[in-house]
Protein backbone atom coordinates (compact mmCIF):
# COMPACT_ATOMS: atom_id res chain seq x y z
CA UNK A 1 0.00 0.00 0.00
CA UNK A 2 2.95 2.30 0.38
CA UNK A 3 4.33 1.72 -3.12
CA UNK A 4 4.14 4.58 -5.60
CA UNK A 5 3.21 2.12 -8.36
CA UNK A 6 -0.48 2.75 -7.70
CA UNK A 7 -0.03 6.43 -8.52
CA UNK A 8 1.51 5.55 -11.87
CA UNK A 9 -1.15 3.20 -13.21
CA UNK A 10 -2.57 2.95 -15.68
CA UNK A 11 -0.07 4.44 -18.08
CA UNK A 12 -2.71 5.55 -20.53
CA UNK A 13 -4.05 8.87 -21.82
CA UNK A 14 -6.33 10.54 -19.25
CA UNK A 15 -9.36 10.63 -21.58
CA UNK A 16 -9.08 6.90 -22.26
CA UNK A 17 -8.85 6.24 -18.53
CA UNK A 18 -11.88 8.47 -17.91
CA UNK A 19 -13.90 6.52 -20.47
CA UNK A 20 -12.93 3.23 -18.84
CA UNK A 21 -13.83 4.59 -15.41
CA UNK A 22 -17.18 5.68 -16.85
CA UNK A 23 -18.03 2.04 -17.56
CA UNK A 24 -17.22 1.23 -13.93
CA UNK A 25 -19.45 4.05 -12.70
CA UNK A 26 -22.32 2.84 -14.89
CA UNK A 27 -21.91 -0.65 -13.48
CA UNK A 28 -21.86 0.73 -9.94
CA UNK A 29 -25.00 2.74 -10.56
CA UNK A 30 -26.77 -0.47 -11.61
CA UNK A 31 -25.76 -2.42 -8.52
CA UNK A 32 -28.22 -3.46 -5.85
CA UNK A 33 -28.31 -0.69 -3.22
CA UNK A 34 -28.23 -3.12 -0.29
CA UNK A 35 -25.16 -4.82 -1.78
CA UNK A 36 -23.48 -1.43 -2.25
CA UNK A 37 -24.25 -0.44 1.33
CA UNK A 38 -22.83 -3.72 2.61
CA UNK A 39 -19.68 -3.20 0.56
CA UNK A 40 -19.23 0.38 1.75
CA UNK A 41 -19.69 -0.68 5.38
CA UNK A 42 -17.25 -3.60 4.98
CA UNK A 43 -14.62 -1.24 3.56
CA UNK A 44 -15.25 1.37 6.25
CA UNK A 45 -14.89 -1.23 9.02
CA UNK A 46 -11.69 -2.56 7.45
CA UNK A 47 -10.18 0.91 7.13
CA UNK A 48 -10.96 1.63 10.78
CA UNK A 49 -9.30 -1.65 11.84
CA UNK A 50 -6.14 -1.55 9.70
CA UNK A 51 -2.81 -2.07 11.34
CA UNK A 52 0.07 0.41 11.18
CA UNK A 53 1.07 -0.92 7.73
CA UNK A 54 -2.41 -0.36 6.29
CA UNK A 55 -3.28 -4.07 6.27
CA UNK A 56 -6.81 -5.22 7.05
CA UNK A 57 -7.58 -8.21 9.24
CA UNK A 58 -8.37 -11.48 7.49
CA UNK A 59 -11.98 -11.24 8.66
CA UNK A 60 -12.33 -7.73 7.23
CA UNK A 61 -10.65 -8.76 3.99
CA UNK A 62 -13.00 -11.72 3.70
CA UNK A 63 -16.02 -9.49 4.34
CA UNK A 64 -14.88 -7.04 1.66
CA UNK A 65 -14.45 -9.80 -0.91
CA UNK A 66 -17.87 -11.27 -0.10
CA UNK A 67 -19.44 -7.84 -0.47
CA UNK A 68 -17.68 -7.25 -3.80
CA UNK A 69 -18.95 -10.61 -5.02
CA UNK A 70 -22.53 -9.69 -4.10
CA UNK A 71 -22.20 -6.28 -5.74
CA UNK A 72 -20.88 -7.72 -8.99
CA UNK A 73 -23.45 -10.52 -8.97
CA UNK A 74 -26.23 -7.93 -8.71
CA UNK A 75 -25.60 -6.56 -12.22
CA UNK A 76 -25.94 -8.25 -15.60
CA UNK A 77 -22.86 -10.11 -16.79
CA UNK A 78 -22.81 -7.84 -19.84
CA UNK A 79 -21.99 -4.84 -17.65
CA UNK A 80 -19.18 -6.73 -15.94
CA UNK A 81 -17.76 -7.58 -19.35
CA UNK A 82 -18.10 -3.94 -20.47
CA UNK A 83 -15.81 -2.95 -17.59
CA UNK A 84 -13.40 -5.80 -18.33
CA UNK A 85 -13.26 -4.88 -22.02
CA UNK A 86 -12.79 -1.17 -21.26
CA UNK A 87 -9.64 -1.91 -19.27
CA UNK A 88 -8.49 -4.82 -21.42
CA UNK A 89 -7.94 -2.31 -24.25
CA UNK A 90 -5.02 -0.93 -22.24
CA UNK A 91 -3.13 -4.26 -22.47
CA UNK A 92 -1.84 -3.68 -18.95
CA UNK A 93 -0.87 -7.34 -18.64
CA UNK A 94 1.99 -6.79 -21.06
CA UNK A 95 3.77 -4.18 -18.95
CA UNK A 96 2.09 -3.99 -15.57
CA UNK A 97 1.77 -7.74 -15.05
CA UNK A 98 5.48 -8.57 -15.36
CA UNK A 99 6.42 -5.52 -13.29
CA UNK A 100 4.01 -6.39 -10.49
CA UNK A 101 5.09 -10.05 -10.59
CA UNK A 102 8.70 -8.93 -10.07
CA UNK A 103 7.69 -7.30 -6.79
CA UNK A 104 6.21 -10.40 -5.11
CA UNK A 105 6.79 -14.09 -4.58
CA UNK A 106 5.72 -15.69 -7.87
CA UNK A 107 4.14 -18.76 -6.24
CA UNK A 108 2.07 -16.56 -3.92
CA UNK A 109 0.97 -14.40 -6.84
CA UNK A 110 -0.06 -17.43 -8.88
CA UNK A 111 -2.01 -18.84 -5.93
CA UNK A 112 -3.73 -15.48 -5.44
CA UNK A 113 -4.59 -15.36 -9.14
CA UNK A 114 -6.08 -18.86 -9.00
CA UNK A 115 -8.14 -17.81 -5.98
CA UNK A 116 -9.37 -14.81 -7.98
CA UNK A 117 -10.38 -17.07 -10.86
CA UNK A 118 -12.25 -19.36 -8.45
CA UNK A 119 -13.97 -16.31 -6.93
CA UNK A 120 -14.90 -15.11 -10.41
CA UNK A 121 -16.56 -18.46 -11.15
CA UNK A 122 -18.61 -18.32 -7.94
CA UNK A 123 -19.73 -14.76 -8.68
CA UNK A 124 -20.55 -15.58 -12.29
CA UNK A 125 -22.66 -18.56 -11.23
CA UNK A 126 -24.84 -16.28 -9.10
CA UNK A 127 -24.88 -13.30 -11.47
CA UNK A 128 -28.19 -12.17 -12.87
Coordinates of C-alpha atoms in Angstrom, one line a residue:
X1 CA 0.0 0.0 0.0
X2 CA 2.9 2.3 0.4
X3 CA 4.3 1.7 -3.1
X4 CA 4.1 4.6 -5.6
X5 CA 3.2 2.1 -8.4
X6 CA -0.5 2.7 -7.7
X7 CA 0.0 6.4 -8.5
X8 CA 1.5 5.5 -11.9
X9 CA -1.2 3.2 -13.2
X10 CA -2.6 3.0 -15.7
X11 CA -0.1 4.4 -18.1
X12 CA -2.7 5.6 -20.5
X13 CA -4.0 8.9 -21.8
X14 CA -6.3 10.5 -19.3
X15 CA -9.4 10.6 -21.6
X16 CA -9.1 6.9 -22.3
X17 CA -8.9 6.2 -18.5
X18 CA -11.9 8.5 -17.9
X19 CA -13.9 6.5 -20.5
X20 CA -12.9 3.2 -18.8
X21 CA -13.8 4.6 -15.4
X22 CA -17.2 5.7 -16.8
X23 CA -18.0 2.0 -17.6
X24 CA -17.2 1.2 -13.9
X25 CA -19.4 4.0 -12.7
X26 CA -22.3 2.8 -14.9
X27 CA -21.9 -0.6 -13.5
X28 CA -21.9 0.7 -9.9
X29 CA -25.0 2.7 -10.6
X30 CA -26.8 -0.5 -11.6
X31 CA -25.8 -2.4 -8.5
X32 CA -28.2 -3.5 -5.9
X33 CA -28.3 -0.7 -3.2
X34 CA -28.2 -3.1 -0.3
X35 CA -25.2 -4.8 -1.8
X36 CA -23.5 -1.4 -2.2
X37 CA -24.2 -0.4 1.3
X38 CA -22.8 -3.7 2.6
X39 CA -19.7 -3.2 0.6
X40 CA -19.2 0.4 1.8
X41 CA -19.7 -0.7 5.4
X42 CA -17.3 -3.6 5.0
X43 CA -14.6 -1.2 3.6
X44 CA -15.3 1.4 6.3
X45 CA -14.9 -1.2 9.0
X46 CA -11.7 -2.6 7.5
X47 CA -10.2 0.9 7.1
X48 CA -11.0 1.6 10.8
X49 CA -9.3 -1.7 11.8
X50 CA -6.1 -1.5 9.7
X51 CA -2.8 -2.1 11.3
X52 CA 0.1 0.4 11.2
X53 CA 1.1 -0.9 7.7
X54 CA -2.4 -0.4 6.3
X55 CA -3.3 -4.1 6.3
X56 CA -6.8 -5.2 7.1
X57 CA -7.6 -8.2 9.2
X58 CA -8.4 -11.5 7.5
X59 CA -12.0 -11.2 8.7
X60 CA -12.3 -7.7 7.2
X61 CA -10.6 -8.8 4.0
X62 CA -13.0 -11.7 3.7
X63 CA -16.0 -9.5 4.3
X64 CA -14.9 -7.0 1.7
X65 CA -14.4 -9.8 -0.9
X66 CA -17.9 -11.3 -0.1
X67 CA -19.4 -7.8 -0.5
X68 CA -17.7 -7.2 -3.8
X69 CA -18.9 -10.6 -5.0
X70 CA -22.5 -9.7 -4.1
X71 CA -22.2 -6.3 -5.7
X72 CA -20.9 -7.7 -9.0
X73 CA -23.5 -10.5 -9.0
X74 CA -26.2 -7.9 -8.7
X75 CA -25.6 -6.6 -12.2
X76 CA -25.9 -8.3 -15.6
X77 CA -22.9 -10.1 -16.8
X78 CA -22.8 -7.8 -19.8
X79 CA -22.0 -4.8 -17.6
X80 CA -19.2 -6.7 -15.9
X81 CA -17.8 -7.6 -19.4
X82 CA -18.1 -3.9 -20.5
X83 CA -15.8 -3.0 -17.6
X84 CA -13.4 -5.8 -18.3
X85 CA -13.3 -4.9 -22.0
X86 CA -12.8 -1.2 -21.3
X87 CA -9.6 -1.9 -19.3
X88 CA -8.5 -4.8 -21.4
X89 CA -7.9 -2.3 -24.2
X90 CA -5.0 -0.9 -22.2
X91 CA -3.1 -4.3 -22.5
X92 CA -1.8 -3.7 -18.9
X93 CA -0.9 -7.3 -18.6
X94 CA 2.0 -6.8 -21.1
X95 CA 3.8 -4.2 -19.0
X96 CA 2.1 -4.0 -15.6
X97 CA 1.8 -7.7 -15.1
X98 CA 5.5 -8.6 -15.4
X99 CA 6.4 -5.5 -13.3
X100 CA 4.0 -6.4 -10.5
X101 CA 5.1 -10.1 -10.6
X102 CA 8.7 -8.9 -10.1
X103 CA 7.7 -7.3 -6.8
X104 CA 6.2 -10.4 -5.1
X105 CA 6.8 -14.1 -4.6
X106 CA 5.7 -15.7 -7.9
X107 CA 4.1 -18.8 -6.2
X108 CA 2.1 -16.6 -3.9
X109 CA 1.0 -14.4 -6.8
X110 CA -0.1 -17.4 -8.9
X111 CA -2.0 -18.8 -5.9
X112 CA -3.7 -15.5 -5.4
X113 CA -4.6 -15.4 -9.1
X114 CA -6.1 -18.9 -9.0
X115 CA -8.1 -17.8 -6.0
X116 CA -9.4 -14.8 -8.0
X117 CA -10.4 -17.1 -10.9
X118 CA -12.2 -19.4 -8.5
X119 CA -14.0 -16.3 -6.9
X120 CA -14.9 -15.1 -10.4
X121 CA -16.6 -18.5 -11.1
X122 CA -18.6 -18.3 -7.9
X123 CA -19.7 -14.8 -8.7
X124 CA -20.6 -15.6 -12.3
X125 CA -22.7 -18.6 -11.2
X126 CA -24.8 -16.3 -9.1
X127 CA -24.9 -13.3 -11.5
X128 CA -28.2 -12.2 -12.9

